[in-house]
Amino acid sequence: MSAKSARSYIVLSIVAASVTIALKASAYFLTGSVGLLSDALESCINLIAALVGFWALSFAAKPPDAEHAFGHSKAEYFSSGLESALIMVAAVSIAIAAWGRLFDPQPIEQVGLGLALSLAATAINGGVAFVLLRAGRRLRSITLRADAHHLLTDVWTSAGVVIGILVVKLTGWLVLDPIIALIVAANIIWAGFQLLRETGSGLLDRSLPAHEQQMIMDRLIPYQENGIQFHALLTRVAGSRRFVSFHVLVPGDWTVQQGHDLCEELELSIAQILPGTHIITHLEPLEDPTSWADQTLERRDEIQNP
């Protein structure tokens, strides 16, 4: 992943969040709608999350050092984890504001202008979310994808608020405004929970997706047809980086040079289909029974620590 390009996308999110806060806050002050207030509060969370995301991407881009031999890419999960917590805080703030209005509904003023400002902010968020989502998938950045999903949640929230306020204006049912805000809060909590689950999965060293593991196996199959064997394939994801390790079993009468050349060839082949992957191979003789006794991580631990 290009750290510079990823940071440029998150800067776009920071600018968009600043603009939408101004638009939505103006819409709230014009109308007095607690629904629009909930929308403005969520945009404040968007800004904080984008700033944290910029820090996380900058830190994750640092090269490996003596204390972090595999790099700093997991810093992205701190960003997504904090964003999950901030989303929950936003939801609680919205619910508290809406609960008071539920028993004391207030009239909504200057609906036309307020909704126009809210729709403009929604269009900005929608456009930026689309750009971030594509960039996050291309650059394999959970920070960009988390920010994109958060903005998409904001878009749907804003759409619901706008429709609700129009219904309030047409029917005169003022209590609909806080009810809509409570629905928005519930939706935000669900989005935060989904993001928190993805963050936890990443921190627990999730394996590569099944289709990527299959891509690796497809590269190994032709070698198996020539008598080479493989086992103990282990994979994990850390932010934008992938880690792959496996054992390569070759005839015992091979020279060190032959084994080394094969491992280099295998590592290069996998790196071509999965760029940004750190690959570790372990060479073993086919005929040695101990070569087949360490096919799992648990078994290798037993061998190393009898």
PDB file of N, CA, C and O in Angstrom, residues 70-71 96 131 140 183 192-193 195 210 215 253 270 300:
ATOM      1  N   PHE A  70       8.065  -6.706  12.059  1.00  0.00           N
ATOM      2  CA  PHE A  70       7.104  -6.920  10.987  1.00  0.00           C
ATOM      3  C   PHE A  70       6.351  -5.635  10.626  1.00  0.00           C
ATOM      4  O   PHE A  70       5.309  -5.675   9.987  1.00  0.00           O
ATOM      5  N   GLY A  71       6.881  -4.510  11.035  1.00  0.00           N
ATOM      6  CA  GLY A  71       6.274  -3.239  10.667  1.00  0.00           C
ATOM      7  C   GLY A  71       5.242  -2.753  11.672  1.00  0.00           C
ATOM      8  O   GLY A  71       5.094  -3.313  12.769  1.00  0.00           O
ATOM      9  N   ILE A  96     -29.938  10.790  23.822  1.00  0.00           N
ATOM     10  CA  ILE A  96     -30.238  11.664  24.974  1.00  0.00           C
ATOM     11  C   ILE A  96     -30.967  12.925  24.519  1.00  0.00           C
ATOM     12  O   ILE A  96     -31.967  13.351  25.124  1.00  0.00           O
ATOM     13  N   VAL A 131     -15.539   7.276  -3.126  1.00  0.00           N
ATOM     14  CA  VAL A 131     -14.111   7.359  -3.459  1.00  0.00           C
ATOM     15  C   VAL A 131     -13.284   6.586  -2.434  1.00  0.00           C
ATOM     16  O   VAL A 131     -12.377   5.814  -2.789  1.00  0.00           O
ATOM     17  N   ARG A 140      -6.147  -1.964   0.256  1.00  0.00           N
ATOM     18  CA  ARG A 140      -6.309  -2.893   1.380  1.00  0.00           C
ATOM     19  C   ARG A 140      -6.131  -2.175   2.718  1.00  0.00           C
ATOM     20  O   ARG A 140      -5.410  -2.617   3.599  1.00  0.00           O
ATOM     21  N   ILE A 183     -34.255   6.462  15.956  1.00  0.00           N
ATOM     22  CA  ILE A 183     -33.989   5.441  14.940  1.00  0.00           C
ATOM     23  C   ILE A 183     -32.582   5.617  14.372  1.00  0.00           C
ATOM     24  O   ILE A 183     -31.848   4.649  14.144  1.00  0.00           O
ATOM     25  N   GLY A 192     -21.532   0.868  14.346  1.00  0.00           N
ATOM     26  CA  GLY A 192     -20.385   0.825  15.239  1.00  0.00           C
ATOM     27  C   GLY A 192     -20.053  -0.590  15.660  1.00  0.00           C
ATOM     28  O   GLY A 192     -18.880  -0.974  15.753  1.00  0.00           O
ATOM     29  N   PHE A 193     -21.086  -1.397  15.902  1.00  0.00           N
ATOM     30  CA  PHE A 193     -20.869  -2.790  16.296  1.00  0.00           C
ATOM     31  C   PHE A 193     -20.202  -3.583  15.172  1.00  0.00           C
ATOM     32  O   PHE A 193     -19.281  -4.370  15.408  1.00  0.00           O
ATOM     33  N   LEU A 195     -18.285  -2.445  12.775  1.00  0.00           N
ATOM     34  CA  LEU A 195     -16.903  -1.994  12.642  1.00  0.00           C
ATOM     35  C   LEU A 195     -16.041  -2.534  13.777  1.00  0.00           C
ATOM     36  O   LEU A 195     -14.887  -2.933  13.572  1.00  0.00           O
ATOM     37  N   ALA A 210     -10.614 -16.670   1.945  1.00  0.00           N
ATOM     38  CA  ALA A 210     -10.546 -17.995   1.315  1.00  0.00           C
ATOM     39  C   ALA A 210     -10.094 -17.916  -0.142  1.00  0.00           C
ATOM     40  O   ALA A 210      -9.300 -18.757  -0.602  1.00  0.00           O
ATOM     41  N   MET A 215      -5.763 -18.826  -4.208  1.00  0.00           N
ATOM     42  CA  MET A 215      -4.803 -18.324  -5.194  1.00  0.00           C
ATOM     43  C   MET A 215      -3.403 -18.867  -4.908  1.00  0.00           C
ATOM     44  O   MET A 215      -2.650 -19.220  -5.827  1.00  0.00           O
ATOM     45  N   ASP A 253      18.109 -35.658  -1.599  1.00  0.00           N
ATOM     46  CA  ASP A 253      19.401 -35.582  -2.276  1.00  0.00           C
ATOM     47  C   ASP A 253      19.587 -34.279  -3.063  1.00  0.00           C
ATOM     48  O   ASP A 253      20.578 -34.116  -3.767  1.00  0.00           O
ATOM     49  N   ILE A 270       4.181 -16.097  -5.602  1.00  0.00           N
ATOM     50  CA  ILE A 270       3.072 -15.677  -4.730  1.00  0.00           C
ATOM     51  C   ILE A 270       3.040 -14.162  -4.590  1.00  0.00           C
ATOM     52  O   ILE A 270       1.968 -13.546  -4.577  1.00  0.00           O
ATOM     53  N   ARG A 300       4.255 -27.906  16.007  1.00  0.00           N
ATOM     54  CA  ARG A 300       5.591 -27.310  15.959  1.00  0.00           C
ATOM     55  C   ARG A 300       5.999 -26.768  17.318  1.00  0.00           C
ATOM     56  O   ARG A 300       7.148 -26.840  17.720  1.00  0.00           O
TER      57      ARG A 300
END
